[in-house]
Structure formats: C-alpha cells, structure tokens
Tab-separated table of C-alpha atoms and ligand atoms in Angstrom:
chain	number	residue	atom	x	y	z
A	6	MET	CA	-37.706	57.971	9.849
A	7	ILE	CA	-37.119	61.479	8.637
A	8	ASP	CA	-38.444	64.175	11.333
A	9	LEU	CA	-40.689	66.209	9.041
A	10	SER	CA	-41.630	68.364	11.962
A	11	SER	CA	-38.083	70.141	11.974
A	12	ALA	CA	-38.311	73.477	10.740
A	13	ARG	CA	-34.790	73.489	9.387
A	14	LEU	CA	-33.830	70.710	6.983
A	15	SER	CA	-30.176	69.639	6.737
A	16	ARG	CA	-28.851	69.445	3.226
A	17	ARG	CA	-28.460	65.695	3.812
A	18	GLY	CA	-32.041	65.327	5.054
A	19	PHE	CA	-33.128	67.368	2.068
A	20	LEU	CA	-31.526	65.035	-0.315
A	21	ILE	CA	-32.863	61.793	1.564
A	22	LEU	CA	-36.397	63.210	1.412
A	23	GLY	CA	-36.114	64.028	-2.181
A	24	THR	CA	-35.003	60.590	-3.043
A	25	VAL	CA	-37.594	58.789	-1.122
A	26	SER	CA	-40.471	61.189	-2.515
A	27	ALA	CA	-39.092	60.614	-6.136
A	28	SER	CA	-39.115	56.851	-5.705
A	29	ALA	CA	-42.529	56.909	-4.363
A	30	LEU	CA	-43.705	58.873	-7.409
A	31	ILE	CA	-41.807	56.915	-10.027
A	32	LEU	CA	-42.025	53.375	-8.840
A	33	PRO	CA	-45.401	51.598	-9.162
A	34	PRO	CA	-46.462	50.129	-6.026
A	35	PHE	CA	-46.086	46.506	-7.326
A	36	LEU	CA	-42.341	47.149	-7.753
A	37	THR	CA	-41.652	46.868	-3.918
A	38	ALA	CA	-38.704	44.501	-3.277
A	39	GLU	CA	-41.080	41.691	-1.947
A	40	ALA	CA	-43.421	42.021	-4.980
A	41	THR	CA	-40.477	42.104	-7.488
A	42	ALA	CA	-39.032	38.895	-5.965
A	43	ALA	CA	-42.344	37.188	-6.163
A	44	ASN	CA	-43.030	38.260	-9.642
A	45	ARG	CA	-39.579	36.878	-10.685
A	46	TYR	CA	-40.476	33.455	-9.942
A	47	GLN	CA	-44.143	33.625	-11.015
A	48	PRO	CA	-44.888	31.548	-14.094
A	49	PHE	CA	-47.263	33.379	-16.520
A	50	SER	CA	-49.432	31.201	-18.447
A	51	SER	CA	-51.123	32.147	-21.808
A	52	ARG	CA	-54.037	30.349	-23.912
A	53	LEU	CA	-52.744	29.713	-27.352
A	54	SER	CA	-54.532	28.580	-30.502
A	55	LEU	CA	-52.474	26.826	-33.008
A	56	THR	CA	-53.206	24.735	-36.068
A	57	ILE	CA	-50.803	21.801	-35.852
A	58	ASN	CA	-50.581	19.483	-38.818
A	59	GLY	CA	-54.049	20.572	-39.878
A	60	ARG	CA	-55.663	19.933	-36.401
A	61	GLN	CA	-56.807	23.064	-34.298
A	62	ARG	CA	-55.265	22.945	-30.927
A	63	GLN	CA	-55.793	25.066	-27.903
A	64	LEU	CA	-53.345	24.952	-24.850
A	65	ASP	CA	-52.143	26.832	-21.961
A	66	VAL	CA	-48.406	27.511	-22.092
A	67	ASP	CA	-45.861	29.316	-19.882
A	68	THR	CA	-44.992	32.358	-21.837
A	69	ARG	CA	-41.297	31.473	-21.617
A	70	THR	CA	-41.696	28.194	-23.341
A	71	THR	CA	-40.159	27.756	-26.967
A	72	LEU	CA	-42.083	26.412	-29.840
A	73	LEU	CA	-39.759	23.524	-29.702
A	74	ASP	CA	-40.676	22.572	-26.064
A	75	THR	CA	-44.261	23.154	-26.572
A	76	LEU	CA	-44.389	20.735	-29.528
A	77	ARG	CA	-42.380	18.180	-27.681
A	78	GLU	CA	-43.490	18.649	-24.082
A	79	ASN	CA	-46.952	20.024	-24.278
A	80	LEU	CA	-48.204	18.097	-27.507
A	81	GLY	CA	-46.026	15.051	-27.574
A	82	LEU	CA	-44.834	15.700	-31.088
A	83	THR	CA	-41.312	14.320	-30.472
A	84	GLY	CA	-40.528	13.949	-34.222
A	85	THR	CA	-39.138	17.477	-33.892
A	86	LYS	CA	-35.782	17.135	-32.357
A	87	LYS	CA	-33.737	19.141	-29.933
A	88	GLY	CA	-30.158	19.204	-30.898
A	89	CYS	CA	-28.271	22.198	-30.024
A	90	ASP	CA	-31.089	24.181	-28.476
A	91	HIS	CA	-29.603	27.507	-29.570
A	92	GLY	CA	-30.158	27.842	-33.512
A	93	GLN	CA	-27.036	26.117	-34.792
A	94	CYS	CA	-28.076	22.613	-35.996
A	95	GLY	CA	-31.487	22.826	-37.679
A	96	ALA	CA	-32.679	19.577	-35.978
A	97	CYS	CA	-35.669	21.461	-34.656
A	98	THR	CA	-36.759	22.877	-38.040
A	99	VAL	CA	-40.674	23.037	-38.521
A	100	ILE	CA	-42.659	24.900	-41.087
A	101	VAL	CA	-44.590	27.834	-39.698
A	102	ASP	CA	-47.154	29.387	-42.252
A	103	ASP	CA	-45.014	28.052	-45.198
A	104	GLN	CA	-41.694	29.239	-43.699
A	105	ARG	CA	-39.118	27.028	-42.045
A	106	ILE	CA	-37.842	28.160	-38.728
A	107	ASN	CA	-35.808	26.867	-35.928
A	108	SER	CA	-38.462	26.018	-33.311
A	109	CYS	CA	-35.896	26.369	-30.513
A	110	LEU	CA	-35.225	30.038	-31.203
A	111	THR	CA	-38.832	31.184	-30.902
A	112	LEU	CA	-41.473	31.366	-28.182
A	113	ALA	CA	-44.641	29.536	-28.651
A	114	VAL	CA	-46.737	32.491	-27.683
A	115	MET	CA	-45.236	34.304	-30.658
A	116	HIS	CA	-47.289	32.138	-32.878
A	117	GLU	CA	-50.885	32.772	-31.902
A	118	GLY	CA	-53.201	31.582	-34.902
A	119	ALA	CA	-50.233	30.178	-36.839
A	120	SER	CA	-50.369	26.867	-38.954
A	121	ILE	CA	-47.463	24.792	-38.034
A	122	THR	CA	-46.359	21.621	-39.802
A	123	THR	CA	-43.975	19.247	-38.279
A	124	ILE	CA	-42.673	15.792	-39.497
A	125	GLU	CA	-45.754	14.174	-38.131
A	126	GLY	CA	-47.755	16.034	-40.539
A	127	LEU	CA	-45.934	15.230	-43.795
A	128	GLY	CA	-46.619	11.598	-44.180
A	129	THR	CA	-47.620	8.457	-42.344
A	130	PRO	CA	-45.790	5.083	-42.229
A	131	ASP	CA	-48.419	3.805	-44.706
A	132	ALA	CA	-48.289	6.808	-46.911
A	133	LEU	CA	-44.845	8.532	-46.806
A	134	HIS	CA	-44.245	12.068	-48.197
A	135	PRO	CA	-42.253	11.781	-51.205
A	136	LEU	CA	-39.165	13.237	-49.451
A	137	GLN	CA	-39.430	10.537	-46.701
A	138	ALA	CA	-39.470	7.874	-49.345
A	139	ALA	CA	-36.588	9.396	-51.275
A	140	PHE	CA	-34.498	9.633	-48.034
A	141	ILE	CA	-35.146	5.886	-47.452
A	142	LYS	CA	-34.351	5.128	-51.203
A	143	HIS	CA	-31.145	7.183	-51.215
A	144	ASP	CA	-30.101	6.186	-47.714
A	145	GLY	CA	-30.183	9.783	-46.645
A	146	TYR	CA	-29.712	9.029	-42.915
A	147	GLN	CA	-27.713	7.046	-40.532
A	148	CYS	CA	-28.817	7.780	-36.813
A	149	GLY	CA	-31.694	9.725	-38.209
A	150	TYR	CA	-31.557	12.449	-35.537
A	151	CYS	CA	-31.222	15.306	-38.049
A	152	THR	CA	-33.777	13.759	-40.542
A	153	PRO	CA	-37.011	15.323	-39.530
A	154	GLY	CA	-35.534	18.777	-39.560
A	155	GLN	CA	-33.683	17.978	-42.916
A	156	ILE	CA	-37.004	16.951	-44.517
A	157	CYS	CA	-39.016	19.899	-43.077
A	158	SER	CA	-36.460	22.174	-44.345
A	159	ALA	CA	-36.484	20.355	-47.691
A	160	VAL	CA	-40.283	20.794	-47.959
A	161	ALA	CA	-39.855	24.580	-47.525
A	162	VAL	CA	-36.827	24.675	-49.689
A	163	MET	CA	-38.805	23.153	-52.739
A	164	LYS	CA	-41.370	26.011	-52.273
A	165	GLU	CA	-38.766	28.617	-51.925
A	166	ILE	CA	-37.195	27.789	-55.187
A	167	LYS	CA	-40.591	27.484	-57.147
A	168	ALA	CA	-41.464	30.899	-55.725
A	169	GLY	CA	-38.179	32.328	-56.953
A	170	VAL	CA	-37.034	33.325	-53.292
A	171	PRO	CA	-33.391	34.061	-53.533
A	172	SER	CA	-31.204	32.387	-50.841
A	173	HIS	CA	-29.374	34.500	-48.546
A	174	ALA	CA	-25.796	33.508	-49.378
A	175	SER	CA	-25.956	32.715	-53.176
A	176	SER	CA	-28.275	35.304	-54.566
A	177	SER	CA	-25.494	37.295	-56.029
A	178	LEU	CA	-23.939	34.164	-57.543
A	179	ILE	CA	-27.046	32.374	-58.970
A	180	ASP	CA	-29.478	34.467	-61.125
A	181	ALA	CA	-32.431	32.475	-60.735
A	182	PRO	CA	-33.143	29.895	-58.208
A	183	THR	CA	-32.855	26.323	-59.524
A	184	PHE	CA	-33.185	22.684	-58.413
A	185	GLU	CA	-29.455	22.195	-59.103
A	186	PRO	CA	-27.711	20.307	-56.249
A	187	ARG	CA	-25.540	23.267	-55.564
A	188	GLU	CA	-28.513	25.450	-54.868
A	189	ILE	CA	-30.175	22.867	-52.638
A	190	ARG	CA	-26.933	22.386	-50.837
A	191	GLU	CA	-26.545	26.009	-49.997
A	192	ARG	CA	-30.257	26.296	-48.987
A	193	ILE	CA	-30.148	23.344	-46.738
A	194	SER	CA	-26.735	24.285	-45.123
A	195	GLY	CA	-28.324	25.278	-41.878
A	196	ASN	CA	-29.337	21.759	-41.252
A	197	ILE	CA	-26.346	19.948	-39.853
A	198	CYS	CA	-25.863	16.106	-40.016
A	199	ARG	CA	-23.285	14.908	-37.484
A	200	CYS	CA	-23.214	11.525	-39.379
A	201	GLY	CA	-22.187	13.237	-42.526
A	202	ALA	CA	-24.911	11.683	-44.811
A	203	TYR	CA	-24.900	14.943	-46.922
A	204	PRO	CA	-24.315	13.459	-50.408
A	205	ASN	CA	-27.266	11.029	-49.930
A	206	ILE	CA	-29.471	13.859	-48.431
A	207	ILE	CA	-28.660	16.039	-51.430
A	208	ASP	CA	-29.455	13.125	-53.888
A	209	ALA	CA	-32.813	12.539	-52.193
A	210	ILE	CA	-33.884	16.179	-52.222
A	211	THR	CA	-32.805	16.844	-55.724
A	212	GLU	CA	-34.599	13.754	-57.082
A	213	VAL	CA	-37.823	14.921	-55.538
A	214	ALA	CA	-37.340	18.475	-56.569
A	215	GLU	CA	-36.743	17.642	-60.058
A	216	ALA	CA	-39.605	15.362	-60.261
A	217	SER	CA	-41.790	18.136	-58.900
A	218	ALA	CA	-40.509	20.869	-61.413
B	530	FES	FE1	-32.792	24.204	-32.734
B	530	FES	FE2	-30.379	23.152	-32.965
B	530	FES	S1	-32.123	22.474	-31.814
B	530	FES	S2	-31.168	24.733	-34.088
B	531	FES	FE1	-27.247	11.237	-37.899
B	531	FES	FE2	-27.870	13.025	-39.604
B	531	FES	S1	-28.272	11.017	-39.855
B	531	FES	S2	-27.252	13.331	-37.548
C-alpha cells in the first residue's frame, strides 16, 4: 500500500503511483487477472441461422467451432469429411452460396444466413446427382474418403467454368475457361486423393461437364 499521506513522494513512489493510476484508467474492470482467467475458458455460444441442403436450420454453436465440425458434430452431416483439418486436402469441401470452400478453414458463425450444400444435398441413393453416377460409372474412387469433397468441388467447378471465372493458376495460360480435362485438372487440384484415382475422377467430371455444356 502506498502512503498517500506522505507530503514528499520519492521518485520510486511517484513512478509506482503513476503506474497504478494509469492501469486503473486504461484497463477496464473486467480485465482483472481473475476475470481474464475466467473469460479465457468461458465458451461463447451464438445462435446461427443457416439453410443446409435447402432446409432452414437454427442452432446454437460455440463461436470457435469450424463449419466442418458444425456440419459433422452438430448436424450429423458426416458425408463431409475431415482429412487434414487445415486446408490442404479438400476432403471437407462444401458449397456456400455457390462457392466451394474448405469448411475446416472457416468458423460457422461467419456464415449467418448462408445457403450451404453438402454431399447429402446433391443426390439420394435412389436419385443420384449426375456426378455421383459418373463417379460410379468411371470408378472415380477407391476408399471414397475424398469423394464427397471431389464431387462438391466438381459441382462448383462446372458453374465456375460456365460463368467464365478464370482459375487462379491457369488464367494467363488459358484464354477462356473450357471443359477440357486440363482445365478441370487444374481447377480440381485442391482436392487430394490419396488413393490416386485422379484419371478416373477427371474422366467422370469431364463427361458430366461436356454433357451439360
Ligand atoms: Fe479441410 Fe483437409 S480437411 S482441407
Ligand atoms: Fe481414397 Fe480418394 S478414393 S482418397
């Protein structure tokens, strides 16, 4: 405790008093050591509205939860796969408002009001999406772990090409986007297949893309 009644304040006392006073002014009361420790471990939940595969959903999510974990853990949509969990394999690809994204790299709360399509929203066992049927026809998978991400990515790739969206790497090499296998190979290159089913995957996507052109 500093004796404020002292008429003469030493240089050291003056500095201590100044520091204490400045801290009291600058730091808000909730940043006391005790409150900070409590806040650090306090989960924050947020109410979120999403349209998932055409169905309106409302859920409370921990604000630190990725979109991938929200889909898999909160909504039970386990068709979207967790491969690397840090943006390197594409297994977690979903379509958000017509754009494909790696759902492991984004927080669910960043997508309030968004429309999200997962592999479960593309087809059913009785009515397969054309890409799902083509993957079966061309044997476009082995273990199948990458397949939902490959197919979601391919759906978005076909839209990108039709809309004339240049791909990042090849825009300077290819004048106008086409459904040629080399273009599809480049665009789908973020989706890794550890089984190496790439030729068959490209065959499947090319066939559907050309048929829809
Ligand atoms: Fe998201 Fe690999 S799990 S990119
Ligand atoms: Fe096994 Fe692609 S089919 S990882």
